[in-house]
Short mmCIF file of C-alpha atoms in Angstrom, two decimals:
data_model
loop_
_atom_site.label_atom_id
_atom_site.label_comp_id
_atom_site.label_asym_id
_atom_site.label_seq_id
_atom_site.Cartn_x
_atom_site.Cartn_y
_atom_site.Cartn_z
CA UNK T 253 -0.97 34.85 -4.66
CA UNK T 254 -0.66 31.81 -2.10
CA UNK T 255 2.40 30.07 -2.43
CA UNK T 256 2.81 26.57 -2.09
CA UNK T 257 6.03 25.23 0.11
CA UNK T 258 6.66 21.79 0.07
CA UNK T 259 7.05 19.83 3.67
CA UNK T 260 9.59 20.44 5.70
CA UNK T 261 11.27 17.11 6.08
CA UNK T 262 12.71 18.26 9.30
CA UNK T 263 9.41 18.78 10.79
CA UNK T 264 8.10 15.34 12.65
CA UNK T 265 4.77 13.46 12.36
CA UNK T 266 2.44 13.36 14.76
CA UNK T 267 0.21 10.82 13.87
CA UNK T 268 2.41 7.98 11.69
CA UNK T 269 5.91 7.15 12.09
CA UNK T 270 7.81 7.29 8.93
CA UNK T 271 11.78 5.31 8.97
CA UNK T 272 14.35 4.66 6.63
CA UNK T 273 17.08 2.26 6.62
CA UNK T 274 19.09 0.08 4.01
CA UNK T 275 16.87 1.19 0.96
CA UNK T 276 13.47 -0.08 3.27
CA UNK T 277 10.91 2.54 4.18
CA UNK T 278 8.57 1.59 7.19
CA UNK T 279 5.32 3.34 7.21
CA UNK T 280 3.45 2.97 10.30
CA UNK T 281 -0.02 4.36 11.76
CA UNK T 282 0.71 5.91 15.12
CA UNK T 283 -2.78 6.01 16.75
CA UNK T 284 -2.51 2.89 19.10
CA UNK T 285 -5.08 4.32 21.87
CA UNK T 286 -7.39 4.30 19.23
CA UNK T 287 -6.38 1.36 17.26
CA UNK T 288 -5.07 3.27 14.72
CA UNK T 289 -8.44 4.82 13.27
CA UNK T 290 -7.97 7.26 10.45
CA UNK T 291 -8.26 11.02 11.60
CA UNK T 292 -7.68 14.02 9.16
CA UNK T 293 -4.55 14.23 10.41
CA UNK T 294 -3.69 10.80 9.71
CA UNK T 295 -4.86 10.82 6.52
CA UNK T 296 -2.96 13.88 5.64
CA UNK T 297 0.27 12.20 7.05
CA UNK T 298 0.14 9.44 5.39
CA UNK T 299 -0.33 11.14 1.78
CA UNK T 300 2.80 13.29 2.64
CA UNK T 301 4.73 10.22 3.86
CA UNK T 302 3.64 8.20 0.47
CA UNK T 303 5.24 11.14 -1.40
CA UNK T 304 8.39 11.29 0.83
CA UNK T 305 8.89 7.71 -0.23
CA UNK T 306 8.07 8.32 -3.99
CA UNK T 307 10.73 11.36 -4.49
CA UNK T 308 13.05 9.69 -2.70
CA UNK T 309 15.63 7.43 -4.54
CA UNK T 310 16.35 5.73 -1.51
CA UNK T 311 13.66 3.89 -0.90
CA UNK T 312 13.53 0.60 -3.04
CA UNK T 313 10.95 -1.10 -0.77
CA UNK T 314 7.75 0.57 1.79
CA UNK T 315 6.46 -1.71 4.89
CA UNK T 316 3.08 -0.52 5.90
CA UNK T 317 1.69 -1.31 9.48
CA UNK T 318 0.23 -0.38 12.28
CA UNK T 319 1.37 0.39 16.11
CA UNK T 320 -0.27 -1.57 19.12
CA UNK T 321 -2.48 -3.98 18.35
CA UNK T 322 -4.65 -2.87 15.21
CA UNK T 323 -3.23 -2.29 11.82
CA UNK T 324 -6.56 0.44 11.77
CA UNK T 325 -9.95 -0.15 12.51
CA UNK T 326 -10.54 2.62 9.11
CA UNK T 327 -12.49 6.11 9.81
CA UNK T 328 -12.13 7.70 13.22
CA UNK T 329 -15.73 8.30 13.90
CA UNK T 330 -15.26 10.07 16.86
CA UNK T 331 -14.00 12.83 14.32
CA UNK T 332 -17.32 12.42 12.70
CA UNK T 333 -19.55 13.17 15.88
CA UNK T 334 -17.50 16.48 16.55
CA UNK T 335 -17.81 17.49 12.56
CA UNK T 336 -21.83 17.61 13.03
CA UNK T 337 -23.17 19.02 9.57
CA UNK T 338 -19.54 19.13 7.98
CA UNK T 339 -18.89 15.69 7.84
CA UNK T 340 -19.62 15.28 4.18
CA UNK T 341 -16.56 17.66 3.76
CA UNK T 342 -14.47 16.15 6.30
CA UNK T 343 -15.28 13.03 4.62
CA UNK T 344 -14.16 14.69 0.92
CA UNK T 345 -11.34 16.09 2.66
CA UNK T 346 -9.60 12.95 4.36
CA UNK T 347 -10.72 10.41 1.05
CA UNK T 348 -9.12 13.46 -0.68
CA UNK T 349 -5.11 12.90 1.37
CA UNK T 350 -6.34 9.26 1.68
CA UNK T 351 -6.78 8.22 -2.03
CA UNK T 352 -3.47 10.54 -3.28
CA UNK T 353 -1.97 8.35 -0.33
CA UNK T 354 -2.69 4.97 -2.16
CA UNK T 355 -2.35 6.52 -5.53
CA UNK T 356 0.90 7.36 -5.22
CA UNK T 357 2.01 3.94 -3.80
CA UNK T 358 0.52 1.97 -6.05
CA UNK T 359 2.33 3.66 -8.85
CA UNK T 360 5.65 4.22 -6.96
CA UNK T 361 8.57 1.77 -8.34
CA UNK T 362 9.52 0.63 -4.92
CA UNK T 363 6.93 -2.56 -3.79
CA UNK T 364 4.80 -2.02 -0.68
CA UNK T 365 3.90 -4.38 1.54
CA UNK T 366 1.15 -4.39 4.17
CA UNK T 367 2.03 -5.96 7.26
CA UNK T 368 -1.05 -6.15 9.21
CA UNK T 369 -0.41 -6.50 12.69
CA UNK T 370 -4.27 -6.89 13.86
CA UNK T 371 -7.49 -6.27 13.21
CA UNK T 372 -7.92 -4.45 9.68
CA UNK T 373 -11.10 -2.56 8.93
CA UNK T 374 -12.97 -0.31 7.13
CA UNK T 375 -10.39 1.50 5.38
CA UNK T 376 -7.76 -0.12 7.19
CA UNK T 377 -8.60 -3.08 5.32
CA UNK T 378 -8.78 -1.24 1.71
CA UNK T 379 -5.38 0.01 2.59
CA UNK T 380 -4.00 -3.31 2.86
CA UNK T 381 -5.97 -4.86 0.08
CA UNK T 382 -4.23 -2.40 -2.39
CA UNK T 383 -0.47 -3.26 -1.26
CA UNK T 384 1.58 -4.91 -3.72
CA UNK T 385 1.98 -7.91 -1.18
CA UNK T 386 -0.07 -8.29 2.37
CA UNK T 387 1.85 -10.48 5.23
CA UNK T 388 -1.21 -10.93 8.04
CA UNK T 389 -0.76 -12.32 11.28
CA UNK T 390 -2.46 -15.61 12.25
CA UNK T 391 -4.83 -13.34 14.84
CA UNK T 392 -5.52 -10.75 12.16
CA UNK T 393 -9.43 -9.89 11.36
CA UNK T 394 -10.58 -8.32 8.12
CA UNK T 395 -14.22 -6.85 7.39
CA UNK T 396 -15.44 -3.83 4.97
CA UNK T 397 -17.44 -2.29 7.91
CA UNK T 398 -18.75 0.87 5.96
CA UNK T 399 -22.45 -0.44 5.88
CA UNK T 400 -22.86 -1.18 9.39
CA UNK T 401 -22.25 2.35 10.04
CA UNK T 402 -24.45 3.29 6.45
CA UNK T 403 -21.47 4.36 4.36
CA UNK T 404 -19.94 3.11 1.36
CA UNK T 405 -16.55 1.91 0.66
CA UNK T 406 -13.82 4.06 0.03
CA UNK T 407 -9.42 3.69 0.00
CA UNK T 408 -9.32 1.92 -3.58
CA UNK T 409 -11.77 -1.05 -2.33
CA UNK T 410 -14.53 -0.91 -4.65
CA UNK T 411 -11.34 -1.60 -7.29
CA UNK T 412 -9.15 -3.62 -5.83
CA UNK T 413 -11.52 -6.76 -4.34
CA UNK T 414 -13.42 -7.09 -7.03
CA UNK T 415 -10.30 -7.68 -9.38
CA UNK T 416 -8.71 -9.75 -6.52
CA UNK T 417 -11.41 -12.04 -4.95
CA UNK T 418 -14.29 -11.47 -7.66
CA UNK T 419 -17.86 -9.51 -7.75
CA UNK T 420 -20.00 -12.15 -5.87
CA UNK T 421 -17.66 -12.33 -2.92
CA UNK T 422 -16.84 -8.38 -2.78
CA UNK T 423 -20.83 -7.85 -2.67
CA UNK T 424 -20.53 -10.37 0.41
CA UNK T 425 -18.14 -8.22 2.60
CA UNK T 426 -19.39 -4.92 1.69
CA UNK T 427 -23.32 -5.98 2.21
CA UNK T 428 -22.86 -8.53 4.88
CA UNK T 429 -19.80 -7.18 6.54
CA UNK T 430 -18.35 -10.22 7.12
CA UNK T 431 -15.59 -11.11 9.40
CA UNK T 432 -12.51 -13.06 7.69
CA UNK T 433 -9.82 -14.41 9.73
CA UNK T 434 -6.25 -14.04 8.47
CA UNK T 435 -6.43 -18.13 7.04
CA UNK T 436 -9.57 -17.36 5.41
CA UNK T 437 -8.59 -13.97 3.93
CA UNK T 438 -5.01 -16.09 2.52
CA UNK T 439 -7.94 -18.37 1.01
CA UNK T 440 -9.22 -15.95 -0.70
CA UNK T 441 -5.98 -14.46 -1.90
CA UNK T 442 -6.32 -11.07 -0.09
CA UNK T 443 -3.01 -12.26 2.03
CA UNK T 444 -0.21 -13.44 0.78
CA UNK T 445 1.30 -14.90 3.88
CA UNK T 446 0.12 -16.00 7.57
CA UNK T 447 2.76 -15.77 9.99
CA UNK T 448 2.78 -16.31 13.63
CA UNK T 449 2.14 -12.86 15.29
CA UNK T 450 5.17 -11.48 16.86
CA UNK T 451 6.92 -12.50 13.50
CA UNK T 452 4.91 -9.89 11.00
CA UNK T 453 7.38 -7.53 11.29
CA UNK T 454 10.25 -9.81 10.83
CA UNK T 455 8.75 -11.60 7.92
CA UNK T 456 7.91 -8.04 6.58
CA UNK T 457 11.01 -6.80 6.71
CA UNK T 458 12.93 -10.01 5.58
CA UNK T 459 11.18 -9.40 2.12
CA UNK T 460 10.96 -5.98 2.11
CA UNK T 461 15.23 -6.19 2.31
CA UNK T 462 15.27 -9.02 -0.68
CA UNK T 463 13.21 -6.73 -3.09
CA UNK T 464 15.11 -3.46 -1.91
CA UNK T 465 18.35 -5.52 -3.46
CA UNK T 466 15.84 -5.90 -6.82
CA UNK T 467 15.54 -3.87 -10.39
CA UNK T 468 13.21 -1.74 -8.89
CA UNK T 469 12.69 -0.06 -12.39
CA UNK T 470 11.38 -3.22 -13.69
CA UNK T 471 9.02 -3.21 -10.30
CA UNK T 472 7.84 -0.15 -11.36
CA UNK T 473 6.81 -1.11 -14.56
CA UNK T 474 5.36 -4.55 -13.51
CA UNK T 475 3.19 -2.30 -10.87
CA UNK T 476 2.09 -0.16 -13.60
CA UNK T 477 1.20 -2.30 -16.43
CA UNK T 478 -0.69 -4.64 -13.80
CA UNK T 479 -2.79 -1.73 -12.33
CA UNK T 480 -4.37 -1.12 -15.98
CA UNK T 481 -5.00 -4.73 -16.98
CA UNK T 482 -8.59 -4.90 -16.43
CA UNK T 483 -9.24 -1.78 -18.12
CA UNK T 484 -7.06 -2.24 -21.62
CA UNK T 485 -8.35 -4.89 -24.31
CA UNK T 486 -6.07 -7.86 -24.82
CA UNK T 487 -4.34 -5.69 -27.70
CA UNK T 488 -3.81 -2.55 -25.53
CA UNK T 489 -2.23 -4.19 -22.79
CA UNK T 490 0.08 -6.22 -25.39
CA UNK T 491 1.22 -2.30 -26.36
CA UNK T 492 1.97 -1.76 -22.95
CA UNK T 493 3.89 -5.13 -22.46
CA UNK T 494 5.89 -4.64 -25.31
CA UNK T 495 6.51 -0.57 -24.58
CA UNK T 496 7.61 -1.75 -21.02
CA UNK T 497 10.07 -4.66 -21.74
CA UNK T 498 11.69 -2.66 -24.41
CA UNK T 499 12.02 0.70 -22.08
CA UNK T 500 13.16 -2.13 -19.42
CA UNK T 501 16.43 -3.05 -21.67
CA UNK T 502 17.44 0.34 -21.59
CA UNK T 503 17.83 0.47 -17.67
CA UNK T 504 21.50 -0.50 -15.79
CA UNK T 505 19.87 -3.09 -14.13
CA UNK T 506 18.92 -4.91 -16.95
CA UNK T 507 22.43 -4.58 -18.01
CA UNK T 508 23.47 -5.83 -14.85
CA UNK T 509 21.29 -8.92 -14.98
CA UNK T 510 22.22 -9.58 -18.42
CA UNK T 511 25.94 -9.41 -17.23
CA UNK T 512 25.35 -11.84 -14.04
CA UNK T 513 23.48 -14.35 -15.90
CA UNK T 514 26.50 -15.19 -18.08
CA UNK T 515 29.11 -14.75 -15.64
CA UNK T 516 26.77 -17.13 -13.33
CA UNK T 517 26.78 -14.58 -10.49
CA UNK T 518 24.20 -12.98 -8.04
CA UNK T 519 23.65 -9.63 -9.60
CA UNK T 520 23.77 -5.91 -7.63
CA UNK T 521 20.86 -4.09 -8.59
CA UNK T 522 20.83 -0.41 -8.49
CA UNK T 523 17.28 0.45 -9.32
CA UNK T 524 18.17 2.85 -12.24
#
């Protein structure tokens, strides 16, 4: 019988960088020389790093960029070449650590927020689309890219942009793989925020910090109710509302903001 340890925190990443400071987590891809393109390795990082952040009480908030200047041009198709016949596995294998990855952040309390340094692709792109917030800078490029290399989306994309930008413009970028620039992609409400480029990180972490000092509980349940809304009828998503602000009360920091709001004071979250 195999036994199953759990990571050793101790033990360093190779291909992300993973920090935490002041209740802020920052995430970032660690591939520069090849503009951060997702290996197996990568992928497998970054599903072990989403879980760090998840377990750990700490972490109220999760940046998510890249190093150099990509945020990640997606697949690492190098990796592909040197896979030959396997690739369909290596492919089930990396959406596999990829999808857990994004699973687990979207349903984590703590907000996430893409801060896309560059050029966002493939599933570099889906990554960021499924943030809870995306700051781009002004020299940032977004495009699907699967089909110009004859694969299909993947990294929560075929979910997320439909729900964000609609079906008719989705069907654009996957078929025609168009470009967007960062003002065009924040026209389209894919990006929150343009900022000037050396400030992404800055901006980033300025919000990351004011929703760290936030009821992350309530986060959590704002994250969760909002993932299902497309898929519940009007009646079953009233269910969840009213399930979610009732569990809500029950938390300190709704106690807290109760407290604050009559005594006309900032409140001091806790996230519990």
């Amino acid at each position: 019988t195999s036994i199953v340890r759990a990571r050793d925190p101790s033990m360093p990443y190779h291909n992300i960088k993973l920090d935490r400071d002041a209740g802020v987590a920052v995430l970032v891809l660690d591939r520069p020389d090849s503009f951060n393109a997702m290996s197996l390795e990568l992928t497998r990082e970054l599903s072990e790093a989403a879980m760090e952040c998840d377990t750990d009480p700490a972490v109220r908030a999760v940046i998510i960029t890249g190093r150099g200047k990509a945020f990640s041009v997606g697949g690492d198709l190098a990796s592909f070449k040197d896979a030959g016949d396997r690739v369909p596995y290596l492919l089930k294998e990396m959406t596999t650590h990829l999808h857990a990855a994004i699973s687990r952040l979207a349903r984590m309390s703590a907000p996430v927020i893409a801060a896309v340094n560059g050029p966002a692709a493939g599933a570099g792109m889906s990554l960021a689309c499924s943030a809870d917030m995306t700051l781009a800078a002004r020299s940032a490029k977004f495009t699907m890219a699967y089909t110009a290399v004859g694969l299909t989306p993947d990294g929560s994309s075929t979910f997320y942009l439909p729900r964000i930008i609609g079906m008719k413009r989705t069907k654009e970028l996957m078929l025609t793989n168009r470009s967007l620039t960062a003002e065009e992609a924040q026209a389209w409400g894919l990006v929150n925020t343009v900022v000037d480029d050396e400030a992404v990180m800055d901006e980033a972490a300025k919000l990351a910090t004011r929703l760290a000092q936030g009821p992350t509980a309530a986060y959590g349940e704002v994250k969760r109710m909002l993932v299902g809304t497309t898929s519940e009828s009007l009646e079953g998503q009233l269910e969840l509302e009213s399930r979610a602000i009732s569990d809500s009360s029950r938390t300190e920091d709704h106690q807290e903001g109760r407290a604050a709001f009559f005594e006309k004071r900032k409140p001091e979250f806790n996230g519990r």
